[in-house]
Coordinates of C-alpha atoms and ligand atoms in Angstrom, one line a residue:
M181 CA -145.2 -219.9 -26.4
Q182 CA -142.0 -218.5 -24.9
N183 CA -139.3 -216.8 -27.1
Q184 CA -141.7 -215.9 -29.9
L185 CA -142.0 -212.6 -31.7
I186 CA -145.3 -211.1 -30.7
Q187 CA -146.8 -209.2 -33.6
N188 CA -149.8 -206.8 -34.1
Y189 CA -153.1 -208.3 -35.0
I190 CA -154.9 -206.1 -37.5
G191 CA -157.8 -206.9 -39.8
G192 CA -157.7 -210.6 -39.0
A193 CA -153.9 -211.1 -39.6
F194 CA -150.7 -210.9 -37.6
S195 CA -148.3 -208.3 -39.0
A196 CA -145.2 -206.4 -38.2
P197 CA -145.0 -202.6 -38.2
A198 CA -143.5 -200.9 -41.2
A199 CA -140.5 -199.6 -39.2
G200 CA -139.7 -203.2 -38.1
R201 CA -138.6 -202.3 -34.5
T202 CA -138.8 -204.8 -31.7
Q203 CA -138.1 -204.9 -28.0
D204 CA -137.5 -207.6 -25.3
N205 CA -140.3 -208.7 -23.1
I206 CA -138.6 -209.0 -19.7
N207 CA -139.3 -211.5 -16.9
P208 CA -139.3 -209.4 -13.8
A209 CA -138.1 -212.2 -11.6
N210 CA -134.7 -212.6 -13.3
G211 CA -134.4 -209.8 -15.8
Q212 CA -134.2 -212.2 -18.7
S213 CA -136.0 -212.0 -22.0
L214 CA -139.2 -214.0 -22.4
G215 CA -139.4 -213.1 -26.1
Q216 CA -139.8 -210.1 -28.4
V217 CA -142.6 -207.8 -29.2
V218 CA -143.0 -205.3 -32.1
V219 CA -142.9 -201.6 -31.5
S220 CA -145.5 -199.8 -33.5
S221 CA -146.1 -196.2 -34.5
A222 CA -149.2 -194.0 -35.3
A223 CA -149.2 -195.6 -38.8
E224 CA -150.3 -198.9 -37.4
I225 CA -153.0 -197.2 -35.3
E226 CA -154.3 -195.7 -38.6
T227 CA -154.4 -199.2 -40.2
A228 CA -156.0 -200.8 -37.1
V229 CA -158.7 -198.1 -36.8
H230 CA -159.5 -198.5 -40.5
A231 CA -159.8 -202.3 -40.1
A232 CA -162.1 -201.8 -37.1
K233 CA -164.2 -199.3 -39.0
T234 CA -164.6 -201.6 -42.0
A235 CA -165.7 -204.5 -39.8
A236 CA -168.1 -202.3 -37.7
Y237 CA -171.3 -202.6 -39.8
A238 CA -171.4 -206.4 -40.1
W239 CA -170.5 -206.8 -36.4
R240 CA -173.3 -204.5 -35.2
M241 CA -175.8 -206.2 -37.5
L242 CA -174.9 -209.6 -36.0
P243 CA -177.6 -210.4 -33.4
A244 CA -176.3 -209.7 -29.9
P245 CA -176.9 -213.4 -28.8
K246 CA -174.7 -214.5 -31.7
R247 CA -172.0 -212.1 -30.5
G248 CA -172.5 -213.6 -27.1
E249 CA -171.9 -217.1 -28.4
I250 CA -168.4 -216.1 -29.5
L251 CA -167.7 -214.8 -26.0
F252 CA -169.0 -218.1 -24.5
R253 CA -166.6 -220.0 -26.7
A254 CA -163.8 -217.7 -25.6
Q255 CA -164.7 -218.4 -22.0
H256 CA -164.6 -222.1 -22.7
I257 CA -161.2 -222.0 -24.5
L258 CA -159.7 -219.9 -21.7
R259 CA -161.0 -222.3 -19.1
Q260 CA -159.2 -225.2 -21.0
R261 CA -156.0 -223.1 -21.3
K262 CA -156.2 -221.8 -17.7
E263 CA -153.0 -223.3 -16.4
E264 CA -150.9 -222.3 -19.4
V265 CA -152.2 -218.7 -19.4
A266 CA -151.7 -218.4 -15.6
R267 CA -148.1 -219.5 -16.0
A268 CA -147.5 -217.0 -18.8
L269 CA -149.1 -214.2 -16.7
S270 CA -147.0 -215.1 -13.7
L271 CA -143.7 -215.1 -15.8
E272 CA -144.5 -211.9 -17.5
E273 CA -146.1 -209.8 -14.8
G274 CA -144.5 -211.5 -11.8
K275 CA -147.5 -212.3 -9.6
S276 CA -147.7 -215.7 -7.9
I277 CA -149.3 -218.6 -9.7
A278 CA -152.1 -218.5 -7.2
D279 CA -152.8 -214.8 -7.9
A280 CA -152.4 -215.4 -11.7
T281 CA -154.8 -218.3 -11.6
G282 CA -157.3 -216.1 -9.8
E283 CA -156.9 -213.5 -12.4
V284 CA -157.5 -216.0 -15.2
Q285 CA -160.7 -217.1 -13.4
R286 CA -161.8 -213.5 -13.2
A287 CA -161.4 -213.2 -16.9
I288 CA -163.4 -216.4 -17.5
N289 CA -166.2 -215.0 -15.3
C290 CA -166.2 -211.7 -17.2
F291 CA -166.5 -213.5 -20.5
E292 CA -169.3 -215.6 -19.2
F293 CA -171.2 -212.7 -17.7
S294 CA -170.9 -210.4 -20.8
A295 CA -171.8 -213.3 -23.1
G296 CA -175.1 -213.6 -21.3
E297 CA -175.7 -209.8 -21.8
G298 CA -176.2 -210.7 -25.5
R299 CA -179.6 -212.0 -24.5
R300 CA -180.4 -209.3 -21.9
S301 CA -179.4 -205.8 -23.2
F302 CA -183.0 -204.6 -22.9
G303 CA -184.5 -201.3 -23.8
Q304 CA -187.7 -199.9 -22.5
V305 CA -191.2 -199.4 -24.0
I306 CA -192.4 -196.0 -22.7
P307 CA -196.0 -194.8 -22.6
S308 CA -196.8 -192.1 -25.1
E309 CA -199.0 -189.0 -24.5
L310 CA -200.5 -189.6 -27.9
P311 CA -202.8 -192.4 -29.1
N312 CA -201.6 -195.1 -31.4
N313 CA -198.0 -194.1 -30.9
L314 CA -195.3 -196.6 -29.8
I315 CA -192.2 -195.3 -28.1
Y316 CA -189.3 -197.5 -27.2
T317 CA -185.6 -197.2 -26.5
R318 CA -182.8 -199.4 -27.6
R319 CA -179.0 -199.6 -27.0
I320 CA -176.8 -199.1 -30.0
P321 CA -173.0 -199.6 -30.2
L322 CA -170.7 -196.7 -30.3
G323 CA -168.6 -197.9 -33.3
V324 CA -164.8 -198.2 -33.0
V325 CA -163.7 -198.1 -29.4
A326 CA -160.1 -198.0 -28.1
L327 CA -159.0 -200.0 -25.0
I328 CA -155.8 -198.8 -23.2
T329 CA -154.9 -201.0 -20.2
P330 CA -152.2 -201.3 -17.5
W331 CA -149.8 -204.2 -16.8
N332 CA -151.0 -205.1 -13.3
F333 CA -154.0 -207.2 -14.5
P334 CA -152.9 -207.9 -18.0
L335 CA -155.6 -210.4 -18.8
A336 CA -158.6 -209.6 -16.6
I337 CA -158.8 -205.8 -17.4
P338 CA -158.6 -206.3 -21.2
V339 CA -161.2 -209.0 -20.9
W340 CA -163.7 -207.1 -18.8
K341 CA -163.5 -204.1 -21.2
A342 CA -163.4 -206.2 -24.4
A343 CA -166.2 -208.6 -23.5
A344 CA -168.6 -205.8 -22.7
A345 CA -167.6 -203.7 -25.7
L346 CA -167.9 -206.7 -28.1
V347 CA -171.3 -207.9 -26.9
C348 CA -172.6 -204.4 -27.3
G349 CA -171.6 -204.5 -31.0
N350 CA -168.4 -202.4 -31.0
T351 CA -165.2 -203.1 -32.8
I352 CA -162.0 -202.7 -31.0
V353 CA -158.4 -201.3 -31.2
F354 CA -156.6 -202.5 -28.2
K355 CA -153.3 -201.0 -26.9
P356 CA -152.0 -203.2 -24.1
A357 CA -149.4 -202.1 -21.6
S358 CA -145.9 -202.4 -23.0
S359 CA -144.7 -204.6 -20.1
T360 CA -147.3 -207.4 -20.7
P361 CA -147.7 -208.1 -24.4
W362 CA -147.7 -211.9 -24.0
C363 CA -151.1 -211.9 -22.1
A364 CA -152.5 -209.7 -24.9
H365 CA -151.3 -212.1 -27.5
L366 CA -152.8 -215.1 -25.7
L367 CA -156.1 -213.3 -25.4
T368 CA -155.9 -212.6 -29.2
E369 CA -155.3 -216.3 -29.9
I370 CA -158.3 -217.2 -27.8
L371 CA -160.6 -214.8 -29.5
I372 CA -159.4 -216.0 -32.9
E373 CA -160.1 -219.6 -32.0
A374 CA -163.5 -218.5 -30.6
G375 CA -164.4 -217.2 -34.1
I376 CA -164.0 -213.4 -33.8
P377 CA -164.5 -212.0 -37.3
A378 CA -161.6 -210.2 -39.0
G379 CA -161.3 -206.5 -38.0
V380 CA -163.5 -206.8 -34.9
W381 CA -160.5 -207.2 -32.6
N382 CA -157.3 -205.4 -33.4
V383 CA -154.2 -205.2 -31.3
V384 CA -151.3 -202.7 -31.6
Y385 CA -148.2 -202.9 -29.4
G386 CA -146.0 -199.9 -28.7
P387 CA -145.5 -196.9 -26.5
G388 CA -148.5 -195.4 -24.8
G389 CA -147.5 -191.8 -25.6
S390 CA -147.6 -191.9 -29.4
L391 CA -150.1 -194.7 -29.8
G392 CA -152.4 -193.3 -27.2
D393 CA -152.5 -189.8 -28.7
A394 CA -153.1 -191.2 -32.2
L395 CA -156.0 -193.3 -30.8
V396 CA -157.6 -190.5 -28.8
K397 CA -157.4 -187.9 -31.6
H398 CA -158.6 -190.3 -34.4
R399 CA -161.8 -189.1 -35.9
D400 CA -163.1 -192.7 -36.3
V401 CA -162.6 -193.7 -32.7
A402 CA -165.8 -193.1 -30.8
A403 CA -164.7 -193.9 -27.3
I404 CA -161.7 -194.7 -25.1
S405 CA -161.8 -197.0 -22.1
F406 CA -158.6 -196.5 -20.1
T407 CA -157.3 -198.0 -16.9
G408 CA -154.0 -196.8 -15.5
S409 CA -152.4 -194.0 -13.6
N410 CA -154.0 -190.6 -12.8
E411 CA -151.2 -188.8 -14.6
I412 CA -152.0 -190.4 -17.9
G413 CA -155.7 -190.8 -17.3
Q414 CA -156.3 -187.1 -16.6
R415 CA -154.4 -186.0 -19.6
L416 CA -156.2 -188.5 -21.8
Y417 CA -159.6 -187.4 -20.4
G418 CA -158.9 -183.8 -21.3
L419 CA -157.7 -184.8 -24.8
G420 CA -160.7 -187.0 -25.3
A421 CA -163.1 -184.1 -24.4
A422 CA -161.3 -181.8 -26.8
H423 CA -162.1 -184.3 -29.5
N424 CA -165.7 -185.0 -28.4
K425 CA -164.9 -188.6 -27.4
K426 CA -166.7 -190.6 -24.8
V427 CA -163.9 -191.4 -22.2
Q428 CA -163.9 -193.7 -19.2
C429 CA -160.8 -193.7 -16.9
E430 CA -160.3 -196.0 -14.0
M431 CA -157.2 -194.8 -12.2
G432 CA -155.3 -194.9 -8.9
G433 CA -156.2 -195.9 -5.4
K434 CA -155.0 -195.5 -1.8
N435 CA -157.2 -198.0 -0.1
A436 CA -157.6 -198.2 3.6
I437 CA -158.5 -201.0 5.9
I438 CA -160.3 -199.6 9.0
V439 CA -159.8 -201.6 12.2
L440 CA -162.1 -200.7 15.0
D441 CA -161.6 -201.7 18.6
D442 CA -164.1 -204.5 18.6
A443 CA -162.6 -206.2 15.5
D444 CA -161.4 -209.8 15.2
L445 CA -157.7 -208.6 15.1
D446 CA -156.3 -211.8 13.7
L447 CA -158.7 -211.7 10.8
A448 CA -158.0 -208.0 10.3
A449 CA -154.2 -208.5 10.3
T450 CA -154.6 -211.4 7.8
A451 CA -156.7 -209.2 5.5
A452 CA -154.2 -206.3 5.8
V453 CA -151.3 -208.6 4.9
Q454 CA -153.1 -210.3 2.0
G455 CA -154.3 -206.9 0.7
A456 CA -151.0 -205.1 1.1
F457 CA -148.5 -207.7 -0.1
Y458 CA -150.1 -210.3 -2.4
S459 CA -149.4 -209.3 -6.1
S460 CA -146.6 -207.2 -4.5
G461 CA -149.1 -204.5 -3.7
Q462 CA -149.5 -203.9 -7.4
R463 CA -153.3 -203.9 -7.4
C464 CA -155.5 -200.8 -7.7
T465 CA -157.4 -202.2 -4.8
A466 CA -154.3 -203.1 -2.7
T467 CA -154.5 -202.2 1.0
S468 CA -151.9 -199.4 1.2
R469 CA -153.2 -197.8 4.4
A470 CA -154.4 -199.3 7.7
V471 CA -156.4 -196.9 10.0
V472 CA -156.4 -198.6 13.4
M473 CA -158.0 -197.5 16.7
K474 CA -155.4 -196.7 19.3
S475 CA -156.5 -199.2 21.9
V476 CA -155.8 -202.1 19.5
L477 CA -152.9 -200.6 17.5
S478 CA -150.0 -202.3 19.1
T479 CA -151.6 -205.8 18.9
F480 CA -152.6 -205.2 15.3
C481 CA -149.1 -204.1 14.4
E482 CA -147.5 -207.1 16.1
R483 CA -149.8 -209.5 14.2
V484 CA -149.3 -207.8 10.9
V485 CA -145.5 -207.9 11.2
E486 CA -145.6 -211.6 12.3
K487 CA -147.7 -212.6 9.3
A488 CA -145.8 -210.4 6.8
R489 CA -142.5 -211.8 8.0
A490 CA -143.8 -215.3 7.2
L491 CA -144.6 -214.6 3.6
K492 CA -142.6 -216.4 1.0
V493 CA -141.1 -214.0 -1.5
G494 CA -139.7 -215.2 -4.8
P495 CA -140.4 -215.9 -8.5
G496 CA -144.2 -216.1 -8.9
T497 CA -143.9 -219.5 -10.7
E498 CA -142.1 -221.2 -7.8
P499 CA -144.3 -223.4 -5.7
G500 CA -145.5 -221.7 -2.4
V501 CA -144.4 -218.2 -3.4
Q502 CA -146.9 -215.6 -2.2
V503 CA -145.1 -212.4 -3.1
G504 CA -143.4 -212.0 -6.5
P505 CA -141.3 -209.2 -8.0
L506 CA -142.3 -205.7 -9.0
V507 CA -143.1 -205.5 -12.7
D508 CA -140.0 -203.6 -14.0
S509 CA -137.1 -201.5 -13.1
K510 CA -139.1 -198.2 -13.3
Q511 CA -141.6 -199.6 -10.7
L512 CA -138.7 -200.8 -8.6
S513 CA -137.1 -197.3 -8.4
T514 CA -140.5 -195.7 -7.7
V515 CA -141.1 -198.1 -4.8
L516 CA -137.5 -197.7 -3.4
S517 CA -137.9 -193.9 -3.4
Y518 CA -141.1 -194.3 -1.4
L519 CA -139.2 -196.5 1.1
D520 CA -136.7 -193.7 1.6
I521 CA -139.5 -191.2 2.0
G522 CA -141.3 -193.5 4.5
K523 CA -138.1 -193.9 6.6
R524 CA -137.9 -190.2 6.9
E525 CA -141.6 -189.7 7.7
A526 CA -142.6 -192.6 9.9
R527 CA -141.3 -195.6 11.9
L528 CA -140.2 -198.7 10.0
L529 CA -141.5 -201.9 11.5
L530 CA -140.5 -204.4 8.8
G531 CA -138.8 -204.6 5.4
G532 CA -137.8 -201.3 3.8
S533 CA -135.3 -202.5 1.2
R534 CA -134.7 -204.3 -2.1
L535 CA -134.1 -208.1 -1.7
D536 CA -130.7 -209.4 -2.8
G537 CA -128.9 -212.7 -2.7
A538 CA -130.7 -215.3 -4.9
L539 CA -133.3 -212.6 -5.8
A540 CA -130.8 -209.9 -6.8
A541 CA -131.4 -210.3 -10.5
G542 CA -135.1 -209.6 -10.2
Y543 CA -137.1 -206.6 -9.0
F544 CA -137.9 -207.8 -5.5
V545 CA -138.8 -205.6 -2.5
A546 CA -139.3 -206.9 1.0
P547 CA -142.9 -206.6 2.4
T548 CA -142.7 -203.3 4.3
V549 CA -144.7 -202.0 7.2
F550 CA -144.6 -198.4 8.5
C551 CA -146.4 -197.2 11.7
D552 CA -146.8 -193.8 13.3
V553 CA -147.9 -192.6 9.9
E554 CA -149.6 -189.2 9.9
R555 CA -152.3 -187.9 7.5
T556 CA -149.9 -185.3 6.1
H557 CA -147.3 -187.9 5.2
R558 CA -146.7 -188.7 1.5
I559 CA -146.8 -192.4 2.3
F560 CA -150.3 -191.9 3.6
Q561 CA -151.5 -189.9 0.6
E562 CA -149.7 -191.1 -2.5
E563 CA -150.2 -194.3 -4.4
I564 CA -147.0 -196.3 -4.0
F565 CA -148.1 -199.5 -5.9
G566 CA -145.7 -201.8 -4.1
P567 CA -145.6 -204.1 -1.1
V568 CA -145.9 -201.2 1.5
L569 CA -148.4 -200.8 4.3
S570 CA -148.7 -197.5 6.1
I571 CA -150.4 -197.7 9.5
A572 CA -152.0 -194.7 11.2
A573 CA -153.7 -194.4 14.6
A574 CA -157.3 -193.2 15.1
E575 CA -158.7 -191.8 18.3
D576 CA -162.2 -193.3 17.8
E577 CA -164.6 -194.5 15.1
A578 CA -165.4 -191.1 13.7
H579 CA -161.7 -190.2 13.5
A580 CA -161.0 -193.6 11.7
F581 CA -163.7 -192.9 9.0
A582 CA -162.4 -189.3 8.6
L583 CA -158.8 -190.6 8.2
A584 CA -159.9 -193.2 5.6
N585 CA -161.7 -190.4 3.7
D586 CA -158.6 -188.1 3.9
S587 CA -157.5 -189.1 0.4
S588 CA -158.0 -187.8 -3.1
Y589 CA -158.7 -191.4 -4.2
G590 CA -161.9 -193.3 -3.6
L591 CA -161.6 -196.8 -5.0
S592 CA -161.9 -199.4 -2.3
S593 CA -162.0 -199.7 1.5
S594 CA -162.8 -202.2 4.2
V595 CA -163.9 -202.2 7.8
Y596 CA -163.3 -204.7 10.6
T597 CA -165.9 -204.6 13.4
R598 CA -168.5 -206.9 14.9
D599 CA -170.9 -204.1 15.5
V600 CA -173.8 -203.8 13.0
G601 CA -174.3 -200.1 13.8
R602 CA -170.7 -199.4 13.0
V603 CA -171.0 -201.4 9.8
F604 CA -173.9 -199.2 8.5
R605 CA -172.2 -195.9 9.6
Y606 CA -169.1 -197.1 7.6
I607 CA -171.3 -197.7 4.6
D608 CA -172.9 -194.3 4.9
L609 CA -169.8 -192.3 5.6
V610 CA -166.8 -193.8 3.8
E611 CA -166.2 -192.4 0.3
T612 CA -165.2 -195.3 -1.9
G613 CA -166.8 -197.0 -4.9
I614 CA -166.2 -200.4 -3.3
L615 CA -166.8 -201.2 0.4
H616 CA -165.9 -204.4 2.1
V617 CA -167.1 -205.5 5.5
N618 CA -164.8 -207.9 7.4
S619 CA -163.0 -208.8 4.1
P620 CA -159.9 -207.4 2.5
T621 CA -160.0 -204.3 0.3
V622 CA -159.1 -206.4 -2.8
G623 CA -161.3 -208.5 -5.0
G624 CA -164.6 -208.2 -6.8
E625 CA -167.0 -210.2 -8.9
A626 CA -167.6 -210.0 -12.6
Q627 CA -171.3 -209.2 -12.3
V628 CA -170.8 -206.3 -10.0
P629 CA -170.0 -202.7 -11.0
F630 CA -166.4 -201.9 -10.4
G631 CA -164.8 -198.5 -10.1
G632 CA -163.9 -195.6 -7.8
L633 CA -165.1 -192.2 -6.5
K634 CA -163.2 -188.9 -6.4
D635 CA -160.0 -188.9 -8.4
T636 CA -160.0 -192.6 -9.0
G637 CA -162.7 -192.9 -11.7
V638 CA -164.5 -190.8 -14.3
G639 CA -166.8 -191.9 -17.1
G640 CA -168.9 -194.6 -15.5
R641 CA -168.5 -198.0 -13.9
E642 CA -166.9 -201.1 -15.5
Q643 CA -168.2 -204.6 -15.2
G644 CA -171.7 -205.8 -14.3
T645 CA -174.6 -204.4 -16.4
T646 CA -173.3 -200.9 -15.8
A647 CA -170.5 -201.6 -18.3
L648 CA -173.2 -201.5 -21.1
D649 CA -173.9 -197.8 -20.2
F650 CA -170.4 -196.9 -21.4
F651 CA -170.2 -199.1 -24.5
T652 CA -173.6 -198.1 -25.9
E653 CA -175.7 -195.1 -26.7
W654 CA -179.5 -194.9 -26.3
Q655 CA -181.8 -194.4 -29.3
S656 CA -185.4 -193.3 -28.7
V657 CA -187.8 -194.5 -31.4
Y658 CA -191.3 -193.0 -32.0
I659 CA -193.7 -195.1 -34.2
D660 CA -196.9 -193.5 -35.2
Y661 CA -199.5 -196.0 -36.5
T662 CA -202.5 -193.7 -36.8
G663 CA -201.9 -193.3 -40.5
T664 CA -203.2 -189.7 -40.1
R665 CA -201.9 -186.3 -39.5
R666 CA -201.4 -185.5 -35.9
T667 CA -203.7 -182.9 -34.3
A668 CA -201.5 -182.5 -31.3
S669 CA -198.0 -181.2 -32.0
F670 CA -194.7 -182.0 -30.5
Y671 CA -192.9 -179.3 -28.6
Ligands
NAP740 P1 -150.0 -196.1 -16.9 O1 -148.6 -195.8 -16.9 O2 -151.0 -194.9 -16.8 O3 -150.3 -196.9 -18.2 C1 -151.5 -197.4 -18.5 C2 -151.7 -197.6 -20.0 O4 -151.7 -196.3 -20.6 C3 -150.5 -198.4 -20.6 O5 -151.0 -199.1 -21.7 C4 -149.6 -197.3 -21.2 O6 -148.8 -197.7 -22.2 C5 -150.7 -196.3 -21.6 N1 -150.2 -194.9 -21.8 C6 -149.0 -194.4 -21.4 N2 -148.9 -193.1 -21.8 C7 -150.0 -192.8 -22.4 C8 -150.5 -191.6 -23.1 N3 -149.8 -190.5 -23.1 N4 -151.7 -191.7 -23.7 C9 -152.4 -192.8 -23.7 N5 -152.0 -194.0 -23.1 C10 -150.8 -194.0 -22.5 O7 -150.4 -197.1 -15.7 P2 -149.6 -198.4 -15.3 O8 -148.4 -198.1 -14.6 O9 -149.6 -199.3 -16.5 O10 -150.7 -199.0 -14.2 C11 -150.7 -198.7 -12.9 C12 -151.8 -197.8 -12.6 O11 -153.0 -198.3 -13.0 C13 -151.9 -197.5 -11.1 O12 -152.1 -196.2 -10.8 C14 -153.2 -198.3 -10.7 O13 -153.9 -197.9 -9.6 C15 -154.0 -198.2 -11.9 N6 -155.0 -199.2 -12.0 C16 -156.3 -198.8 -11.8 C17 -157.3 -199.7 -11.8 C18 -158.8 -199.4 -11.5 O14 -159.7 -200.1 -11.9 N7 -159.0 -198.2 -10.9 C19 -157.0 -201.1 -12.1 C20 -155.7 -201.4 -12.4 C21 -154.7 -200.5 -12.3 P3 -147.3 -198.1 -22.0 O15 -147.4 -199.3 -21.2 O16 -146.8 -198.3 -23.3 O17 -146.6 -197.0 -21.2

């Protein structure tokens, strides 16, 4: 519901922080308030962790298939509320209704996949070197886990973390991004309706700095699953290590589409435009670099510009809009500063400015294309997180792969070629956690591990069955059924 006051959810009840502060939740398409959200402090983290700890024993003792049933119900409720949630997401984050609907579907899929893990989180029976001795392993939950998430996928990322954590038997304190509390609130409503017990799911709204520190340092928080920027993630990882926490950080990307000289250029240009500009480039897997062999460079650039020029930019909720606003004024000024840098470093082919006229009240930037980009340029190396594509020329296939690898990030990449040998050399040589062949750098499925190499990710993959590795510990159980004293000894 629009114009409501969004409150914390702690111990099974909505509540306002003691200090009673609130802030506006801003629609990035017009700068107007969508409602209010409470601003919490470390005191509310203390209350939420206490509630999560109190609920932990009963939740871990509930059989995993029963925990899965709650997630199945959540999946069902979200499916029924799909349109309403997609609209809220679009209003709050800015992405188009089509992108928002896709995100809601991803969240549905994540609920569905993790729910099934309740019947599948197997251990192993391991042969013993001793007679009449049974050895097996089992997964156990970590206890209270903290989830800290960004605004760019305000529903799907919380769901893919929470569904895995919950089915494993953990209780949660969730700190959503300050720009997207409405999505967090809708998710909370859905989990409540699905039957989540009091204290298992707790949400605290407020600034990442103070709440994040309180969570990471708290002695009763066993693990932190974070998605966001490298700046925050690296700091949080170090702080977590200093407090003996298990920490998972999924961070930035600078994803390249590689276009070889035998590619279907129209398909490649369509993928580059979709990957660079949909969701206004605010996807961790967005295509922010194109590495293109020289012989096809000018044709590729022409097609990209033609397709990018045809994009409809506007409020995400308007029919037919493909590119919405940036999420807030801070993101707008970051992107505008990179447009200035890009104009100094390279050649501007399209866009390059903020949009005014009917869109002046929102945070809109024109889809922007730079060419003649060099590997040393900042727009080639740094994550911009806006609708900006930097195109660099490659001499040959080996040079193209080397340029794609010339990045501290390693989240996603894609190659366009019709040659099967080139496909397999790409898979062998390009250093990203996700590789796409003849499809855009964006996208992924709920049952598949998700995450990056190099500076993008530390602490293990999310989604798929690999998510369980983060949200559980292994126990090894030895059962001696000889009834006698052992003659052999353990070393
Ligand atoms: P961010 O500024 O790092 O914020 C992420 C979360 O951390 C927010 O909830 C934020 O709270 C919180 N936070 C801020 N300061 C903190 C601190 N000192 N300690 C603990 N938490 C703190 O990132 P963002 O701007 O929201 O998101 C964009 C970034 O996320 C991009 O770099 C993008 O590539 C990355 N991302 C990565 C993936 C992936 O899977 N690899 C997926 C999506 C996004 P506040 O909102 O209150 O500041």
